CSV table of C-alpha atoms in Angstrom, one decimal:
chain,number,residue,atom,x,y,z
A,193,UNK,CA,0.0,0.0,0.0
A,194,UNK,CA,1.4,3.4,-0.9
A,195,UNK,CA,1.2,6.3,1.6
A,196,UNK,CA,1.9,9.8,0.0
A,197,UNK,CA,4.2,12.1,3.0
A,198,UNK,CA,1.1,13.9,4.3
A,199,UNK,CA,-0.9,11.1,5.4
A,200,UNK,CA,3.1,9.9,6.9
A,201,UNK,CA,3.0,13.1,9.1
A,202,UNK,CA,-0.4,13.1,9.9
A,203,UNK,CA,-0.4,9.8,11.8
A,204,UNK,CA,2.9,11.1,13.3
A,205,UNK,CA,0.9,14.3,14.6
A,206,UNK,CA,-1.5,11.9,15.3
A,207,UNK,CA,0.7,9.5,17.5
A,208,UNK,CA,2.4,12.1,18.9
A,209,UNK,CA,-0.2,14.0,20.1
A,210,UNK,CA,-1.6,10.9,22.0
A,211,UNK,CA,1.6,10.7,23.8
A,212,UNK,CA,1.7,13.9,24.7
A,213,UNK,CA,-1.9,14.8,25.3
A,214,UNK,CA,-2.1,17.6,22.2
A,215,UNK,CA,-3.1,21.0,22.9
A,216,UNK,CA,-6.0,20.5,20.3
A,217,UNK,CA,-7.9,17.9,21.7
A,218,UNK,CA,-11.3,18.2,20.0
A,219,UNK,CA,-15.1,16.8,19.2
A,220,UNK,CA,-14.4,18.4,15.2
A,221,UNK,CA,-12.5,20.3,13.0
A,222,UNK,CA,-12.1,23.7,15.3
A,223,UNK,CA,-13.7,26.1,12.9
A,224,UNK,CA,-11.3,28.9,11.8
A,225,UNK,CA,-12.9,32.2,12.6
A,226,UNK,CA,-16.2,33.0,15.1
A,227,UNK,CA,-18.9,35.5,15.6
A,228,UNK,CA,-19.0,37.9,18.4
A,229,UNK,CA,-22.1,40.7,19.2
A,230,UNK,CA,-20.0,43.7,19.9
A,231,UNK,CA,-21.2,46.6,21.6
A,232,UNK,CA,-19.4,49.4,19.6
A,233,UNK,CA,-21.1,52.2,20.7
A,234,UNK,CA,-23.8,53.0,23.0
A,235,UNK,CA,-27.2,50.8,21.9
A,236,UNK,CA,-25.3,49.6,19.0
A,237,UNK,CA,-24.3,46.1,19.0
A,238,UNK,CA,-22.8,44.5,15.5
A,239,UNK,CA,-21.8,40.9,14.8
A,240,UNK,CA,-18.2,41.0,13.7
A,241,UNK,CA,-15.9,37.4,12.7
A,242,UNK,CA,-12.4,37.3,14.2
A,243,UNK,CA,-9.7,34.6,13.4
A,244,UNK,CA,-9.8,32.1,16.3
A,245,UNK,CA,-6.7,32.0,18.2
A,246,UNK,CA,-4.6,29.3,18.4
A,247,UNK,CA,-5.5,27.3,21.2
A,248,UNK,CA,-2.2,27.1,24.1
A,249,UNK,CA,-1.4,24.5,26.3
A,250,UNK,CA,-4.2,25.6,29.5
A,251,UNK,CA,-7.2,26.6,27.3
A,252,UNK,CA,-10.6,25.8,26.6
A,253,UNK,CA,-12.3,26.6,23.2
A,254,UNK,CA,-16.4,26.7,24.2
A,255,UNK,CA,-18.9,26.9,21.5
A,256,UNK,CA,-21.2,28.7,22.8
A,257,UNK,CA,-24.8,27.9,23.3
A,258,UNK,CA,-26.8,30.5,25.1
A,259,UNK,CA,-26.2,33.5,27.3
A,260,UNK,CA,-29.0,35.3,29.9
A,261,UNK,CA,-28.8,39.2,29.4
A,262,UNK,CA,-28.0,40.8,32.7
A,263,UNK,CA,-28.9,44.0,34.2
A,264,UNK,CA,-25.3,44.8,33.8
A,265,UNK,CA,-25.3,43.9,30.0
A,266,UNK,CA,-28.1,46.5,29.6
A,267,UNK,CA,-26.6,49.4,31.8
A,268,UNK,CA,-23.2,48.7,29.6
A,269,UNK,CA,-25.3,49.0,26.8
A,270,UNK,CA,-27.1,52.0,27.4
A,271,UNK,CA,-24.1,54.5,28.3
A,272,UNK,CA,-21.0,52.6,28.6
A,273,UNK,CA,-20.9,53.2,32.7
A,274,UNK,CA,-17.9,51.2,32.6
A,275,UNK,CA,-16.2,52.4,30.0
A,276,UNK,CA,-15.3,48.9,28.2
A,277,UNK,CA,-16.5,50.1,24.8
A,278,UNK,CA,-15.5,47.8,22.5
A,279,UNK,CA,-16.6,44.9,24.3
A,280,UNK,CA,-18.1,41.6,23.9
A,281,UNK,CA,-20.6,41.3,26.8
A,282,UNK,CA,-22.4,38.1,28.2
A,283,UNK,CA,-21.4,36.6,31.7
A,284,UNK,CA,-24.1,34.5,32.2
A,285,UNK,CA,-23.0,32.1,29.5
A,286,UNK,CA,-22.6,28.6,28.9
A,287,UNK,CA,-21.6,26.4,25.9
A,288,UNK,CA,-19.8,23.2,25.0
A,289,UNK,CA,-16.2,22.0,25.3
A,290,UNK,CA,-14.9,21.3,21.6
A,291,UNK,CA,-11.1,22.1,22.7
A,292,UNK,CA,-8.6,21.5,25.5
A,293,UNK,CA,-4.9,22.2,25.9
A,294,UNK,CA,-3.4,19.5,27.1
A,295,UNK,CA,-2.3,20.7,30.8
A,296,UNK,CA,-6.4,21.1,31.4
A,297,UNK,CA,-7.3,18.4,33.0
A,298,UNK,CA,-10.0,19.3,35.7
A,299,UNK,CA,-12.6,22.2,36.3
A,300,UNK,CA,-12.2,24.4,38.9
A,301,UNK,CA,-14.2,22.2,41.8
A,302,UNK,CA,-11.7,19.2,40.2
A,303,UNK,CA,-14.0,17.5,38.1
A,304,UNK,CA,-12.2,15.6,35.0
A,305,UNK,CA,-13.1,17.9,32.3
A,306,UNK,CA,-13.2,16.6,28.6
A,307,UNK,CA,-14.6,17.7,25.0
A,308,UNK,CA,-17.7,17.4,24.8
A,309,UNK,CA,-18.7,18.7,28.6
A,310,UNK,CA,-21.4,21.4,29.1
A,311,UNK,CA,-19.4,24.8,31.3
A,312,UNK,CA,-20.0,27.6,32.9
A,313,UNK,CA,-17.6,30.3,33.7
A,314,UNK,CA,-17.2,32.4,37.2
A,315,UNK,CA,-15.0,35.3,38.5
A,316,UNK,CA,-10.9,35.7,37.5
A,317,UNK,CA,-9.1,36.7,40.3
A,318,UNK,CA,-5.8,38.5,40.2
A,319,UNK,CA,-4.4,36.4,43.0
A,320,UNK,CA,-1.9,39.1,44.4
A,321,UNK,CA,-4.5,41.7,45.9
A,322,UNK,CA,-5.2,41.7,49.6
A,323,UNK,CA,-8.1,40.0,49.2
A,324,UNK,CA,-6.9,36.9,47.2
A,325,UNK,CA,-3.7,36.3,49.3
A,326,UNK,CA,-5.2,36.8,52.4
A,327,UNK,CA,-9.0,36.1,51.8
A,328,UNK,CA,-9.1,33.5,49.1
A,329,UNK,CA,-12.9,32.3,49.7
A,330,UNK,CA,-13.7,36.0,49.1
A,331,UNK,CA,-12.5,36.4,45.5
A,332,UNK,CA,-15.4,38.5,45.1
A,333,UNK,CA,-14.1,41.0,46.7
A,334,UNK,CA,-10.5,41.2,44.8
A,335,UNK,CA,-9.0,44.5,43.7
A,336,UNK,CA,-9.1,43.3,40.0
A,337,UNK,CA,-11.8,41.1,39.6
A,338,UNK,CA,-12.5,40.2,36.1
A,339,UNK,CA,-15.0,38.1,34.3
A,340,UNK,CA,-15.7,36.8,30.8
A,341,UNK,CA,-18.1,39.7,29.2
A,342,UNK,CA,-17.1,42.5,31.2
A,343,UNK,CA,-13.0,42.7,29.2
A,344,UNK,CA,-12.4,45.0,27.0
A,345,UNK,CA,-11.5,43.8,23.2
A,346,UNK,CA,-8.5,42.6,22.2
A,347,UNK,CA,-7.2,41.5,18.8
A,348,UNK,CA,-5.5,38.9,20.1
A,349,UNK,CA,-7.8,37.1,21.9
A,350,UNK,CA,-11.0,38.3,20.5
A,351,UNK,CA,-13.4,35.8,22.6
A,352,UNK,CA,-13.8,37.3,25.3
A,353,UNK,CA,-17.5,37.6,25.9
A,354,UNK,CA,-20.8,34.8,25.9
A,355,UNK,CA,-22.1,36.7,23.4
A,356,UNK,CA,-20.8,35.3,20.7
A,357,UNK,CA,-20.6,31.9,18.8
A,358,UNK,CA,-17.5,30.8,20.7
A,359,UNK,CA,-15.6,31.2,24.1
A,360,UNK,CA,-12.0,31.0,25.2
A,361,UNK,CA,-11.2,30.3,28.5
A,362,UNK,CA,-7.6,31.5,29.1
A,363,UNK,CA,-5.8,33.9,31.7
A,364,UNK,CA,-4.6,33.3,35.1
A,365,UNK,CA,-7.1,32.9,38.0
A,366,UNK,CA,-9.8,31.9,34.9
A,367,UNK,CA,-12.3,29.4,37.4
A,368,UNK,CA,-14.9,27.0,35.1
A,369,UNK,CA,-17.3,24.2,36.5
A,370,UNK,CA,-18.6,21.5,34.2
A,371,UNK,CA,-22.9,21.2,34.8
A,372,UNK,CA,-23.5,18.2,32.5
A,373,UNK,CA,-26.3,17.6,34.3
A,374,UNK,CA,-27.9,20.9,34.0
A,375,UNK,CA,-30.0,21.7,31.4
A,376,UNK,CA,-29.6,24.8,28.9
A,377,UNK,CA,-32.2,26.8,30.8
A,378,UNK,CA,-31.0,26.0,33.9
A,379,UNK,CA,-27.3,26.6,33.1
A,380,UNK,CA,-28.2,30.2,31.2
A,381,UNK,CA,-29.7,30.9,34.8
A,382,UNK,CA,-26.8,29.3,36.6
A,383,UNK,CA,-24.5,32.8,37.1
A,384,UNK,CA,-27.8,34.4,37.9
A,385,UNK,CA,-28.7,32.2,40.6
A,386,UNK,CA,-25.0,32.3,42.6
A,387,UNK,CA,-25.6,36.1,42.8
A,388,UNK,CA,-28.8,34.7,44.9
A,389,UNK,CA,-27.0,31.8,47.2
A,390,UNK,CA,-24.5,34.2,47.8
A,391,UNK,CA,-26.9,36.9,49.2
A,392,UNK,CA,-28.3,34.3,51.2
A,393,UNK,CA,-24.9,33.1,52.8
A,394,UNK,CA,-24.4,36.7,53.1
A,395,UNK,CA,-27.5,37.5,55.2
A,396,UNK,CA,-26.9,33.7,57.1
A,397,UNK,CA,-24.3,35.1,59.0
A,398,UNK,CA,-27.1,37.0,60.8
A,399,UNK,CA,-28.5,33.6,61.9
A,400,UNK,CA,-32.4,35.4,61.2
A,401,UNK,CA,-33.5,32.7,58.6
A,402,UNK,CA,-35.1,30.1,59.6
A,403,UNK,CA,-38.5,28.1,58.7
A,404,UNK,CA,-40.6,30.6,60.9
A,405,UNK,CA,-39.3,33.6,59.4
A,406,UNK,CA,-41.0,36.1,57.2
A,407,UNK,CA,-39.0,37.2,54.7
A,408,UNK,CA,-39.3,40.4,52.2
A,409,UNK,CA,-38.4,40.8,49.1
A,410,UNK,CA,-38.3,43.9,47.1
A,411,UNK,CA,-38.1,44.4,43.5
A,412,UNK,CA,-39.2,41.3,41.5
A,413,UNK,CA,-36.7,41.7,38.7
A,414,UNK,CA,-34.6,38.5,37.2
A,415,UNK,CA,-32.6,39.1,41.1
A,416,UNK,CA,-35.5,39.4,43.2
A,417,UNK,CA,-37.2,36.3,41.4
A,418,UNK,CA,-34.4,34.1,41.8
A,419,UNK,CA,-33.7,35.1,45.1
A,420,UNK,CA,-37.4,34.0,45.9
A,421,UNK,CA,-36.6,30.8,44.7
A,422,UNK,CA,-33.2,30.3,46.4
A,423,UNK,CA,-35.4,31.3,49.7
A,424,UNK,CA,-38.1,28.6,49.3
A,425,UNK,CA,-35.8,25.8,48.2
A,426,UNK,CA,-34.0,26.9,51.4
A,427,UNK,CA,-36.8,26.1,53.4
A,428,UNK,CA,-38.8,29.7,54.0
A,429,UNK,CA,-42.1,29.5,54.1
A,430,UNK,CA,-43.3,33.2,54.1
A,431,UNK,CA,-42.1,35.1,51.6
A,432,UNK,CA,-43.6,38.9,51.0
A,433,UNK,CA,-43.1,40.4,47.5
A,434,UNK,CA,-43.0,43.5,46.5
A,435,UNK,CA,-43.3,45.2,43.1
A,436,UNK,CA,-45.5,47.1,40.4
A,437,UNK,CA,-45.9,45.0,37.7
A,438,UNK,CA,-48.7,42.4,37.7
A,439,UNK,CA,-46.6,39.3,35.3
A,440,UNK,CA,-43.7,39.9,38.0
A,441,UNK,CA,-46.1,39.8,41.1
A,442,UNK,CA,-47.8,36.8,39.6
A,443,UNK,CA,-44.4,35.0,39.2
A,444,UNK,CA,-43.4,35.6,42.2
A,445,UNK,CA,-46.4,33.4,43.6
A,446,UNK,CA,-45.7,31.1,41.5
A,447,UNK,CA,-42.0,30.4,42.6
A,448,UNK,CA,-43.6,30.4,46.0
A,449,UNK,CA,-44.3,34.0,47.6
A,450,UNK,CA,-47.3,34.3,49.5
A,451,UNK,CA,-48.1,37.3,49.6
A,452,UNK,CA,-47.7,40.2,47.3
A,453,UNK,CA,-47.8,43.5,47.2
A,454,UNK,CA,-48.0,45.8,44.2
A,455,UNK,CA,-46.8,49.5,44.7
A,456,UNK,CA,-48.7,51.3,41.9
A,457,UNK,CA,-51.9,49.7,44.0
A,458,UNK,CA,-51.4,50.0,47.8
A,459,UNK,CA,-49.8,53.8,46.5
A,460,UNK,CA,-48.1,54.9,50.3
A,461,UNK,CA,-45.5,53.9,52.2
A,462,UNK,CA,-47.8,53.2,55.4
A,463,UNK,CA,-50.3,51.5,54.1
A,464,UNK,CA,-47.5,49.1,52.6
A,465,UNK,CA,-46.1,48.8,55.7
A,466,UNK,CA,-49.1,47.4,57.5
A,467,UNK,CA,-49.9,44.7,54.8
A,468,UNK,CA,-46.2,43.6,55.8
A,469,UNK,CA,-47.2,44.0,59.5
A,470,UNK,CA,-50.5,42.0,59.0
A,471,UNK,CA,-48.8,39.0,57.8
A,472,UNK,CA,-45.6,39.6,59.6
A,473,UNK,CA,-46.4,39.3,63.5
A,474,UNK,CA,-47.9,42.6,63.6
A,475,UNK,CA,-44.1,43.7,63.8
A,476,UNK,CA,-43.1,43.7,60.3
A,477,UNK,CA,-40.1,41.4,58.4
A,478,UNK,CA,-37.8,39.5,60.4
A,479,UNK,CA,-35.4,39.8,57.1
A,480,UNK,CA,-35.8,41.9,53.8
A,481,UNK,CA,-33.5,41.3,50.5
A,482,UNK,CA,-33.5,45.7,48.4
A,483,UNK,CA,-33.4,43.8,45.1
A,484,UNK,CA,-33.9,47.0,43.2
A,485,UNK,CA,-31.7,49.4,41.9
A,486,UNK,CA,-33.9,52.3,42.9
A,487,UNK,CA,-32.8,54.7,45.5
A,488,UNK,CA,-36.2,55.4,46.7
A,489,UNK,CA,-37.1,51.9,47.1
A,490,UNK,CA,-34.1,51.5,49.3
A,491,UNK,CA,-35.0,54.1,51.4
A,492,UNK,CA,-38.5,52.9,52.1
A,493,UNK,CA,-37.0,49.1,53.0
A,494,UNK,CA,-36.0,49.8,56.4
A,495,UNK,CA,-39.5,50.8,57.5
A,496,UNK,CA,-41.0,46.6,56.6
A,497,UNK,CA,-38.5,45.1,58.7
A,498,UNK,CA,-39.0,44.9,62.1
A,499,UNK,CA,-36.8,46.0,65.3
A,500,UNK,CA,-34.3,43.2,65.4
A,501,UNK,CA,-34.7,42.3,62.2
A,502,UNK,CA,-32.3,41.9,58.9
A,503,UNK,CA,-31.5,43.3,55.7
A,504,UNK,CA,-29.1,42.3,52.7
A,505,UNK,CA,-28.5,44.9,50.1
A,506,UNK,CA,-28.4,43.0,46.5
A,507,UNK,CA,-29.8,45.8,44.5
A,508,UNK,CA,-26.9,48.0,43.4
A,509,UNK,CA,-24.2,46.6,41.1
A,510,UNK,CA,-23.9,50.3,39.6
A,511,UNK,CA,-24.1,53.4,41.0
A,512,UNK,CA,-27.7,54.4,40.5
A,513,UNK,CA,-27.5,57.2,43.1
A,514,UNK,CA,-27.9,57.8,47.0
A,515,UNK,CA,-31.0,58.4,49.5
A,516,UNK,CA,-31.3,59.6,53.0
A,517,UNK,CA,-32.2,58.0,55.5
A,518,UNK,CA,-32.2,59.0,59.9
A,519,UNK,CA,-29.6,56.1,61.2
A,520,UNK,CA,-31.8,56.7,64.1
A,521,UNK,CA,-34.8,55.4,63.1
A,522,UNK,CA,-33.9,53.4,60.3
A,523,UNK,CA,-31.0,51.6,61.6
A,524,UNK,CA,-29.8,52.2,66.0
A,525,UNK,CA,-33.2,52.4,67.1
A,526,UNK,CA,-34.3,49.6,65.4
A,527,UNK,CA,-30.8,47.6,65.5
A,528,UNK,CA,-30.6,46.5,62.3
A,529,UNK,CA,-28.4,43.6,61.2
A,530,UNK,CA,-27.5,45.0,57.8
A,531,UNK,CA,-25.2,43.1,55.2
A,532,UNK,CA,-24.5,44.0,51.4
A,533,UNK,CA,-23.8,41.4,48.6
A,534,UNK,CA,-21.9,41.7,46.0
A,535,UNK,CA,-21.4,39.6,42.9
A,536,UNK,CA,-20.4,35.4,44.4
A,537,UNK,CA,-16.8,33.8,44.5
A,538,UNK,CA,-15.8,30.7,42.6
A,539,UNK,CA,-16.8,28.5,45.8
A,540,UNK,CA,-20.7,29.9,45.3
A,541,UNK,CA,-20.8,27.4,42.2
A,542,UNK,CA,-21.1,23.9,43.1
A,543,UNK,CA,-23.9,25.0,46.2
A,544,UNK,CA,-25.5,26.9,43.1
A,545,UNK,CA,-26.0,24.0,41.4
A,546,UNK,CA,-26.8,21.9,44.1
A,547,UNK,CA,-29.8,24.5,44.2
A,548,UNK,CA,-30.8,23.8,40.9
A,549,UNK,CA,-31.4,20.4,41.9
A,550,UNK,CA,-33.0,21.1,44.4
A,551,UNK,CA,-35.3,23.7,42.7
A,552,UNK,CA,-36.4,21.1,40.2
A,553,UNK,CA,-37.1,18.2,43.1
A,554,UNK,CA,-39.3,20.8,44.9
A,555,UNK,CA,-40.9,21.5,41.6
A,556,UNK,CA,-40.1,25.3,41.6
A,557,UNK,CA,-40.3,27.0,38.2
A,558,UNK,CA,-37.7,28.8,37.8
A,559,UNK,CA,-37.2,28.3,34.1
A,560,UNK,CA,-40.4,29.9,33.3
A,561,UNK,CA,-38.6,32.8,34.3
A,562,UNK,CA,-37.0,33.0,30.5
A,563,UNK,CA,-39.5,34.4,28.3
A,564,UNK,CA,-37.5,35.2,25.5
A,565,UNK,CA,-34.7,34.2,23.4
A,566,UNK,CA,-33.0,36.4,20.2
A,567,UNK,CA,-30.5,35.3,18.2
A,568,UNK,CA,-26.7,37.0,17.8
A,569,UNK,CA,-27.8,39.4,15.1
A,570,UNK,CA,-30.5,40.6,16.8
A,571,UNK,CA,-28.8,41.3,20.6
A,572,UNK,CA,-30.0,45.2,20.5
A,573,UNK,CA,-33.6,44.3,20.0
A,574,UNK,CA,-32.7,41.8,23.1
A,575,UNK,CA,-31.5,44.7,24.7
A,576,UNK,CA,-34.5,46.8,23.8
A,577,UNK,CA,-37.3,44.0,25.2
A,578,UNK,CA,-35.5,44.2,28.6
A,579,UNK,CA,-35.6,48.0,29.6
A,580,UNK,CA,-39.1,47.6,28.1
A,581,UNK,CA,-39.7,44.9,30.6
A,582,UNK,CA,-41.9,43.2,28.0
A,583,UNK,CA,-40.1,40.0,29.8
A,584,UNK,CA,-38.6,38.7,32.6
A,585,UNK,CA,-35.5,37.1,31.5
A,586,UNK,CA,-34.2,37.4,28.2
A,587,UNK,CA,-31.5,35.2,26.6
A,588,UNK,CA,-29.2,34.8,23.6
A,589,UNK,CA,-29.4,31.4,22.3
A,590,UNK,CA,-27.1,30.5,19.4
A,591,UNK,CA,-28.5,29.5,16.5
């Protein structure tokens, strides 16, 4: 049989790469270039094809599969708070392994990781802050914190965002967990969810959670949704909600609130605060979660909990302004056990998950709470459906 030199050094490449466990490890041909949305200027995201770059020895190629759109996604895309523009957005992706370099072995938690696993990405650390060397559970809190849809472009390694057909997973302190078990719903809702199970470690340290308690929420956004899931599956059994738009309010009883209140009905502060007293003791909340990022809304929270009682501050990941309140009456008199939560470290993954599971034993819907899907090409009319809060959570799903 006669064997022309290329198919000699292919099964050389071929052998070799067994030996060696080769960088390009892969399901299929690794295509050559891939799509990214790319917010270019304010409210203008375009699709634009970059090269993909060639794959070193501790990456992961992703194709990606879907993305939720964040609150963050649509402030960035609004005004550019952060001043990233360019930039590939989407954090709360998740896609497909196709490609590993061959030092990759396991996922962050130390799962075996291969091609063909479902992933999700979480926070990169710097590892040389204050934070990381000297509180390394609390990598939320580094200096530098990165995370995959919030890097500004780069050339070089162009895939830097969810938003896009593929993913590369490379830099140091990059932290990935394989959810094969998840399904694409539940993973596109996975990042969203840790930013709830963190609150609720967060506001566990003030040991006022239990089965009895009554529990508020405020703001029935994507955040305060979740979070009322990630309270029932927790085990509390009275949950208050509170918001001004009937779908939210109704979704929130679905997920397991029992009561709700909507604002643009029960129009004052007091006579809000004695529904909460009605169902609450007669005192008022034994713990509230500000899920909004409205400064007037903050400012009214203190007055549903009661003396004693708790409060965990989820609702501002930008700065959306200030409000006044007296520390007397809001906070000393009362002595109120107030924490703030901000974003989730790596180790918030795996307990995240394990709430997923446990959200679809109890039977709690949380995937109903993705009512619409767009395409890559059509990420500003995403964008446009979610400040019109025509939906509750909106996703990119590739096509």
């Amino acid at each position: 049989m006669d064997i022309t030199s290329s198919q000699v050094e292919s099964i050389v490449r071929k052998i070799l790469g067994e030996m060696s466990g080769s960088s390009n490890s892969c399901s299929g041909k690794i295509p050559k270039t891939a799509k990214v949305g790319m917010l270019t200027s304010p409210k203008h995201i375009e699709v634009k094809e970059y090269p993909i770059p060639e794959l070193q020895d501790n990456d992961i190629l992703v194709k990606v599969e879907g993305c939720g759109v964040c609150g963050t996604d649509v402030h960035e895309w609004k005004g550019d708070p952060f001043g990233l523009i360019p930039v590939t957005l989407g954090h709360e992706g998740t896609g497909e392994v196709i490609a590993l370099g061959k030092n990759v072995k396991t996922d962050t938690a130390g799962k075996p990781i291969k091609v063909g696993d479902k992933i999700v990405t979480s926070v990169i650390s710097c590892g040389e802050c204050h934070v990381c060397r000297n509180h390394p559970a609390n990598t939320n809190l580094c200096d530098k914190q990165g995370v995959f849809g919030l890097i500004p472009h780069s050339d070089a390694q162009p895939l830097t965002g969810w938003f896009a057909s593929h993913l590369l997973i490379r830099g140091k302190g990059t932290t990935y967990f394989v959810v094969n078990d998840l399904d694409l719903k539940e993973r596109m809702l996975l990042e969203l969810a840790c930013v709830c199970v963190h609150a609720l470690k967060r506001a566990n340290t003030t040991g006022l959670i239990n089965f009895n308690s009554k529990v508020l929420v405020q703001g029935l956004g994507p955040v305060g949704l979740v979070m009322i899931s990630v309270l029932r599956a927790a085990g509390v059994n009275h949950i208050i909600a509170i918001d001004g738009t009937p779908m939210r309010l109704e979704m929130a009883k679905k997920l397991g609130a029992k009561t709700v209140i909507n604002f643009r009905e029960v129009t004052t502060l007091e006579e809000r605060v004695n529904l909460v007293k009605s169902v609450a003791n007669g005192v008022g909340a034994d713990f509230a979660f500000q899920c909004t990022g409205a400064p007037a809304a903050a400012k009214d929270i203190y007055e549903y909990i009661r003396r004693g009682g708790g409060l965990c501050e989820m609702g501002f990941f930008v700065n959306n302004g200030e409000y006044n309140v007296n520390p007397h009456f809001a906070m000393c008199n009362k002595e109120i056990n107030l924490v703030g939560s901000w974003d989730y470290s790596a180790d918030d993954y795996p307990t995240t998950v394990a709430f997923l599971r446990q959200a679809r034993e109890m039977n709690i819907p949380i995937k109903d709470l993705i009512t619409h899907s767009f395409p890559l090409d059509k990420l500003n009319e995403a964008m446009e459906v979610n400040v019109s809060q025509k939906g509750i959570k909106i996703c990119y799903v590739a096509e």
